[in-house]
Amino acid sequence: MSNWIRFALGAIVFALTAQAQGALEKTKVHIAVGGKAAFYYLPLTIAEQLGYFKDEGLDVTISDFAGGSTALRAVVGGSADVVSGAYEHTISLQSKKQFFQAFVQQGRLPQISLGVAAARAASYKSPKDLKGMKIGVSAPGSSTNNLVKQMLVKEGLKPTDAAIVGVGTGSGAIAAMKSGQIDAISNVDPVMTKLEQDGAIKIIADTRTYKGTIAVWGAPLPAGCLYAPIEFVRKNPNSISTSIGH
């Protein structure tokens, strides 16, 4: 098991359990995740399958959604307690007067890449060529969508200059790309690696690497994390610890 997975597993379990500090205020925690099968959320899945939550007295329910934005809506709507999603949402939500706090980081890089169909690779010269394309993302408003917006805006285009299509993070996304339903795709692994291996796409932006992240965003950007409404965190300090440095 790689060091980053070990770190993330430890952070998840520690942050959701603080029995040494006192009794758990909430033993049943509902986590909404935007594409559980994605490597992006691998630490969460491993922690669940190995029974780490149960070992610490937690009854954790994990509900899977098509993308991070739909998982977020579940928490905003009150049907889930915690989001397993992209860190950047905790920032963008502030403009809507919705305040969330991240308490576990599951990865140090966004882990999202953008690729154009192999049939279009020869004619693709710059992100300006994305104009007018149908681009598949996990779900509209998700972090995969945000990457597309960033690429367009950096070239002086508008986010609406490309058509965004929700395709999920599984086999449906692969099928949409291979069948020609979309011209490009912004997604996470294993979807993107599978499409690369099959020669179906050419990668034009890649935040799976530090260099690629800097090229897109201009600075490092955290990846998947666990975050929840600040009120929830404050009411449940022993169930969700905001200090993961111990």
mmCIF file of C-alpha atoms in Angstrom:
data_model
loop_
_atom_site.group_PDB
_atom_site.id
_atom_site.type_symbol
_atom_site.label_atom_id
_atom_site.label_comp_id
_atom_site.label_asym_id
_atom_site.label_seq_id
_atom_site.Cartn_x
_atom_site.Cartn_y
_atom_site.Cartn_z
ATOM 1 C CA MET A 1 0.000 0.000 0.000
ATOM 2 C CA SER A 2 1.472 3.349 -1.025
ATOM 3 C CA ASN A 3 2.379 5.989 1.556
ATOM 4 C CA TRP A 4 -0.270 8.448 0.350
ATOM 5 C CA ILE A 5 -3.014 5.856 0.804
ATOM 6 C CA ARG A 6 -1.726 4.980 4.283
ATOM 7 C CA PHE A 7 -1.718 8.669 5.215
ATOM 8 C CA ALA A 8 -5.197 9.270 3.841
ATOM 9 C CA LEU A 9 -6.614 6.190 5.579
ATOM 10 C CA GLY A 10 -5.148 7.318 8.872
ATOM 11 C CA ALA A 11 -6.490 10.820 8.411
ATOM 12 C CA ILE A 12 -9.982 9.608 7.578
ATOM 13 C CA VAL A 13 -10.244 7.289 10.556
ATOM 14 C CA PHE A 14 -8.669 9.774 12.969
ATOM 15 C CA ALA A 15 -10.790 12.671 11.808
ATOM 16 C CA LEU A 16 -14.012 10.709 12.144
ATOM 17 C CA THR A 17 -13.091 9.244 15.535
ATOM 18 C CA ALA A 18 -11.936 11.007 18.660
ATOM 19 C CA GLN A 19 -12.923 8.656 21.453
ATOM 20 C CA ALA A 20 -9.844 9.527 23.458
ATOM 21 C CA GLN A 21 -11.178 13.065 23.718
ATOM 22 C CA GLY A 22 -14.656 11.992 24.819
ATOM 23 C CA ALA A 23 -17.763 10.106 23.792
ATOM 24 C CA LEU A 24 -18.890 10.310 20.188
ATOM 25 C CA GLU A 25 -21.751 12.760 19.823
ATOM 26 C CA LYS A 26 -22.943 11.026 16.653
ATOM 27 C CA THR A 27 -22.243 7.375 15.916
ATOM 28 C CA LYS A 28 -24.196 7.244 12.648
ATOM 29 C CA VAL A 29 -22.568 9.319 9.914
ATOM 30 C CA HIS A 30 -23.849 9.524 6.339
ATOM 31 C CA ILE A 31 -21.226 10.340 3.688
ATOM 32 C CA ALA A 32 -22.190 11.377 0.148
ATOM 33 C CA VAL A 33 -19.507 10.636 -2.444
ATOM 34 C CA GLY A 34 -19.345 11.713 -6.075
ATOM 35 C CA GLY A 35 -18.252 8.544 -7.892
ATOM 36 C CA LYS A 36 -17.152 5.952 -5.361
ATOM 37 C CA ALA A 37 -15.453 3.691 -7.915
ATOM 38 C CA ALA A 38 -12.987 6.432 -8.874
ATOM 39 C CA PHE A 39 -9.407 6.234 -7.602
ATOM 40 C CA TYR A 40 -10.004 9.788 -6.382
ATOM 41 C CA TYR A 41 -11.942 8.285 -3.456
ATOM 42 C CA LEU A 42 -9.886 5.133 -2.952
ATOM 43 C CA PRO A 43 -8.877 5.891 0.679
ATOM 44 C CA LEU A 44 -12.545 6.202 1.668
ATOM 45 C CA THR A 45 -13.456 2.916 0.006
ATOM 46 C CA ILE A 46 -10.533 1.072 1.592
ATOM 47 C CA ALA A 47 -11.396 2.416 5.047
ATOM 48 C CA GLU A 48 -14.952 1.173 4.599
ATOM 49 C CA GLN A 49 -14.070 -2.261 3.235
ATOM 50 C CA LEU A 50 -11.455 -2.956 5.912
ATOM 51 C CA GLY A 51 -13.940 -2.093 8.634
ATOM 52 C CA TYR A 52 -11.947 0.794 10.078
ATOM 53 C CA PHE A 53 -15.051 2.849 10.829
ATOM 54 C CA LYS A 54 -16.763 0.018 12.683
ATOM 55 C CA ASP A 55 -13.593 -0.607 14.682
ATOM 56 C CA GLU A 56 -13.902 2.917 16.053
ATOM 57 C CA GLY A 57 -17.587 2.680 16.941
ATOM 58 C CA LEU A 58 -18.939 4.441 13.873
ATOM 59 C CA ASP A 59 -21.839 3.296 11.736
ATOM 60 C CA VAL A 60 -20.974 4.950 8.410
ATOM 61 C CA THR A 61 -23.319 4.907 5.436
ATOM 62 C CA ILE A 62 -21.824 5.880 2.071
ATOM 63 C CA SER A 63 -24.145 6.936 -0.745
ATOM 64 C CA ASP A 64 -22.755 7.121 -4.264
ATOM 65 C CA PHE A 65 -23.670 9.897 -6.689
ATOM 66 C CA ALA A 66 -22.740 10.671 -10.291
ATOM 67 C CA GLY A 67 -20.416 13.543 -9.352
ATOM 68 C CA GLY A 68 -19.217 15.803 -6.574
ATOM 69 C CA SER A 69 -21.838 18.468 -7.229
ATOM 70 C CA THR A 70 -24.703 16.010 -6.771
ATOM 71 C CA ALA A 71 -23.107 14.599 -3.621
ATOM 72 C CA LEU A 72 -22.843 18.145 -2.304
ATOM 73 C CA ARG A 73 -26.522 18.767 -2.968
ATOM 74 C CA ALA A 74 -27.367 15.785 -0.768
ATOM 75 C CA VAL A 75 -25.597 17.422 2.183
ATOM 76 C CA VAL A 76 -27.000 20.882 1.461
ATOM 77 C CA GLY A 77 -30.446 19.302 1.327
ATOM 78 C CA GLY A 78 -29.916 17.524 4.632
ATOM 79 C CA SER A 79 -30.035 13.910 3.437
ATOM 80 C CA ALA A 80 -26.330 13.336 4.203
ATOM 81 C CA ASP A 81 -23.878 14.691 6.799
ATOM 82 C CA VAL A 82 -20.503 14.752 5.060
ATOM 83 C CA VAL A 83 -19.298 15.144 1.474
ATOM 84 C CA SER A 84 -16.426 13.198 0.016
ATOM 85 C CA GLY A 85 -15.608 15.564 -2.823
ATOM 86 C CA ALA A 86 -13.330 18.255 -4.195
ATOM 87 C CA TYR A 87 -11.757 20.775 -1.831
ATOM 88 C CA GLU A 88 -12.473 23.703 -4.123
ATOM 89 C CA HIS A 89 -16.198 23.490 -3.349
ATOM 90 C CA THR A 90 -15.498 24.685 0.202
ATOM 91 C CA ILE A 91 -14.190 27.898 -1.353
ATOM 92 C CA SER A 92 -16.781 28.470 -4.074
ATOM 93 C CA LEU A 93 -19.669 27.856 -1.666
ATOM 94 C CA GLN A 94 -18.677 30.856 0.429
ATOM 95 C CA SER A 95 -19.990 33.207 -2.258
ATOM 96 C CA LYS A 96 -23.394 31.581 -1.704
ATOM 97 C CA LYS A 97 -23.147 32.107 2.066
ATOM 98 C CA GLN A 98 -22.774 28.370 2.574
ATOM 99 C CA PHE A 99 -19.853 27.571 4.849
ATOM 100 C CA PHE A 100 -18.224 24.158 4.867
ATOM 101 C CA GLN A 101 -15.056 22.923 6.508
ATOM 102 C CA ALA A 102 -12.676 20.304 5.112
ATOM 103 C CA PHE A 103 -11.217 18.031 7.766
ATOM 104 C CA VAL A 104 -9.537 15.250 5.751
ATOM 105 C CA GLN A 105 -7.416 15.549 2.626
ATOM 106 C CA GLN A 106 -7.470 12.358 0.545
ATOM 107 C CA GLY A 107 -4.971 13.434 -2.083
ATOM 108 C CA ARG A 108 -2.453 16.191 -2.747
ATOM 109 C CA LEU A 109 -3.346 16.783 -6.415
ATOM 110 C CA PRO A 110 -6.719 17.212 -8.185
ATOM 111 C CA GLN A 111 -6.304 13.914 -10.111
ATOM 112 C CA ILE A 112 -8.404 15.170 -13.035
ATOM 113 C CA SER A 113 -7.331 15.128 -16.672
ATOM 114 C CA LEU A 114 -8.874 16.435 -19.866
ATOM 115 C CA GLY A 115 -8.632 14.616 -23.157
ATOM 116 C CA VAL A 116 -9.934 15.142 -26.684
ATOM 117 C CA ALA A 117 -11.152 12.338 -28.927
ATOM 118 C CA ALA A 118 -8.360 10.666 -30.890
ATOM 119 C CA ALA A 119 -10.170 11.590 -34.113
ATOM 120 C CA ARG A 120 -9.784 15.275 -33.205
ATOM 121 C CA ALA A 121 -6.226 15.062 -31.888
ATOM 122 C CA ALA A 122 -4.535 16.078 -35.141
ATOM 123 C CA SER A 123 -6.587 19.271 -35.460
ATOM 124 C CA TYR A 124 -6.313 20.275 -31.792
ATOM 125 C CA LYS A 125 -3.764 23.079 -31.296
ATOM 126 C CA SER A 126 -4.805 24.892 -28.095
ATOM 127 C CA PRO A 127 -7.672 25.101 -25.572
ATOM 128 C CA LYS A 128 -9.325 27.585 -27.947
ATOM 129 C CA ASP A 129 -10.199 24.547 -30.047
ATOM 130 C CA LEU A 130 -12.490 23.355 -27.259
ATOM 131 C CA LYS A 131 -14.996 25.983 -28.376
ATOM 132 C CA GLY A 132 -18.144 24.357 -29.681
ATOM 133 C CA MET A 133 -17.220 20.874 -28.443
ATOM 134 C CA LYS A 134 -19.408 18.568 -26.378
ATOM 135 C CA ILE A 135 -17.334 17.841 -23.292
ATOM 136 C CA GLY A 136 -18.186 15.054 -20.882
ATOM 137 C CA VAL A 137 -17.738 15.660 -17.140
ATOM 138 C CA SER A 138 -18.726 13.609 -14.114
ATOM 139 C CA ALA A 139 -21.623 15.992 -13.428
ATOM 140 C CA PRO A 140 -22.305 19.635 -14.311
ATOM 141 C CA GLY A 141 -20.907 21.909 -11.597
ATOM 142 C CA SER A 142 -18.422 19.282 -10.419
ATOM 143 C CA SER A 143 -14.649 19.658 -10.139
ATOM 144 C CA THR A 144 -14.282 17.966 -13.533
ATOM 145 C CA ASN A 145 -16.499 20.721 -14.931
ATOM 146 C CA ASN A 146 -14.408 23.355 -13.147
ATOM 147 C CA LEU A 147 -11.286 22.150 -14.950
ATOM 148 C CA VAL A 148 -12.991 22.680 -18.292
ATOM 149 C CA LYS A 149 -14.087 26.170 -17.244
ATOM 150 C CA GLN A 150 -10.535 26.997 -16.205
ATOM 151 C CA MET A 151 -9.109 25.885 -19.546
ATOM 152 C CA LEU A 152 -11.670 27.947 -21.466
ATOM 153 C CA VAL A 153 -11.374 31.112 -19.388
ATOM 154 C CA LYS A 154 -7.563 31.068 -19.571
ATOM 155 C CA GLU A 155 -7.927 31.323 -23.344
ATOM 156 C CA GLY A 156 -10.351 34.237 -23.161
ATOM 157 C CA LEU A 157 -13.388 32.073 -23.845
ATOM 158 C CA LYS A 158 -16.592 31.811 -21.834
ATOM 159 C CA PRO A 159 -17.580 28.702 -19.848
ATOM 160 C CA THR A 160 -20.637 28.487 -22.097
ATOM 161 C CA ASP A 161 -18.519 28.231 -25.253
ATOM 162 C CA ALA A 162 -18.490 24.446 -24.815
ATOM 163 C CA ALA A 163 -21.457 22.150 -24.199
ATOM 164 C CA ILE A 164 -21.136 20.281 -20.893
ATOM 165 C CA VAL A 165 -22.550 16.758 -20.649
ATOM 166 C CA GLY A 166 -22.751 14.719 -17.429
ATOM 167 C CA VAL A 167 -21.390 11.197 -18.017
ATOM 168 C CA GLY A 168 -20.502 9.993 -14.515
ATOM 169 C CA THR A 169 -17.172 8.429 -13.521
ATOM 170 C CA GLY A 170 -17.627 4.836 -14.637
ATOM 171 C CA SER A 171 -18.283 2.693 -17.694
ATOM 172 C CA GLY A 172 -20.880 5.167 -18.953
ATOM 173 C CA ALA A 173 -18.199 7.818 -19.334
ATOM 174 C CA ILE A 174 -16.009 5.454 -21.354
ATOM 175 C CA ALA A 175 -18.928 4.461 -23.558
ATOM 176 C CA ALA A 176 -19.900 8.086 -24.181
ATOM 177 C CA MET A 177 -16.379 8.868 -25.375
ATOM 178 C CA LYS A 178 -15.947 5.791 -27.565
ATOM 179 C CA SER A 179 -19.382 6.070 -29.158
ATOM 180 C CA GLY A 180 -18.809 9.662 -30.232
ATOM 181 C CA GLN A 181 -21.480 11.170 -27.986
ATOM 182 C CA ILE A 182 -18.873 13.636 -26.748
ATOM 183 C CA ASP A 183 -15.831 15.261 -28.345
ATOM 184 C CA ALA A 184 -13.709 15.540 -25.201
ATOM 185 C CA ILE A 185 -13.817 14.373 -21.612
ATOM 186 C CA SER A 186 -12.718 15.707 -18.222
ATOM 187 C CA ASN A 187 -12.649 12.900 -15.681
ATOM 188 C CA VAL A 188 -10.646 10.909 -13.142
ATOM 189 C CA ASP A 189 -9.022 7.481 -13.092
ATOM 190 C CA PRO A 190 -9.617 4.703 -13.887
ATOM 191 C CA VAL A 191 -11.737 6.234 -16.674
ATOM 192 C CA MET A 192 -8.998 8.411 -18.146
ATOM 193 C CA THR A 193 -6.231 5.801 -17.994
ATOM 194 C CA LYS A 194 -8.525 3.248 -19.673
ATOM 195 C CA LEU A 195 -9.340 5.665 -22.490
ATOM 196 C CA GLU A 196 -5.636 6.449 -22.905
ATOM 197 C CA GLN A 197 -4.680 2.782 -23.035
ATOM 198 C CA ASP A 198 -7.347 2.147 -25.654
ATOM 199 C CA GLY A 199 -6.102 5.034 -27.782
ATOM 200 C CA ALA A 200 -9.465 6.781 -27.586
ATOM 201 C CA ILE A 201 -8.181 10.168 -26.370
ATOM 202 C CA LYS A 202 -5.245 12.544 -26.359
ATOM 203 C CA ILE A 203 -4.575 14.169 -22.977
ATOM 204 C CA ILE A 204 -4.370 17.969 -23.199
ATOM 205 C CA ALA A 205 -4.436 18.852 -19.484
ATOM 206 C CA ASP A 206 -3.382 16.641 -16.607
ATOM 207 C CA THR A 207 -3.642 17.489 -12.916
ATOM 208 C CA ARG A 208 -2.595 13.987 -11.908
ATOM 209 C CA THR A 209 0.928 15.401 -11.800
ATOM 210 C CA TYR A 210 2.368 18.374 -9.938
ATOM 211 C CA LYS A 211 3.669 19.923 -13.169
ATOM 212 C CA GLY A 212 0.309 19.505 -14.861
ATOM 213 C CA THR A 213 -1.522 21.020 -11.888
ATOM 214 C CA ILE A 214 0.687 24.110 -11.987
ATOM 215 C CA ALA A 215 0.124 24.422 -15.738
ATOM 216 C CA VAL A 216 -3.655 24.470 -15.292
ATOM 217 C CA TRP A 217 -4.176 26.251 -11.986
ATOM 218 C CA GLY A 218 -0.918 28.154 -11.473
ATOM 219 C CA ALA A 219 -0.479 26.704 -7.969
ATOM 220 C CA PRO A 220 -0.927 23.448 -6.055
ATOM 221 C CA LEU A 221 -4.546 22.501 -5.394
ATOM 222 C CA PRO A 222 -5.758 19.868 -2.905
ATOM 223 C CA ALA A 223 -7.744 16.968 -4.295
ATOM 224 C CA GLY A 224 -10.534 14.932 -2.753
ATOM 225 C CA CYS A 225 -11.383 15.618 0.860
ATOM 226 C CA LEU A 226 -14.060 15.060 3.456
ATOM 227 C CA TYR A 227 -15.943 18.239 4.265
ATOM 228 C CA ALA A 228 -19.119 19.150 6.104
ATOM 229 C CA PRO A 229 -21.147 22.194 7.133
ATOM 230 C CA ILE A 230 -19.294 24.107 9.840
ATOM 231 C CA GLU A 231 -22.305 23.751 12.144
ATOM 232 C CA PHE A 232 -22.102 19.967 11.874
ATOM 233 C CA VAL A 233 -18.398 19.958 12.665
ATOM 234 C CA ARG A 234 -18.897 22.212 15.692
ATOM 235 C CA LYS A 235 -21.745 20.111 17.088
ATOM 236 C CA ASN A 236 -19.812 16.867 16.703
ATOM 237 C CA PRO A 237 -16.201 17.610 17.712
ATOM 238 C CA ASN A 238 -15.502 14.040 18.856
ATOM 239 C CA SER A 239 -17.132 12.352 15.876
ATOM 240 C CA ILE A 240 -15.391 14.621 13.426
ATOM 241 C CA SER A 241 -12.113 16.018 14.666
ATOM 242 C CA THR A 242 -10.827 19.145 12.932
ATOM 243 C CA SER A 243 -7.293 18.334 14.050
ATOM 244 C CA ILE A 244 -5.633 15.559 12.023
ATOM 245 C CA GLY A 245 -2.068 16.255 13.025
ATOM 246 C CA HIS A 246 -1.975 13.804 15.951
#
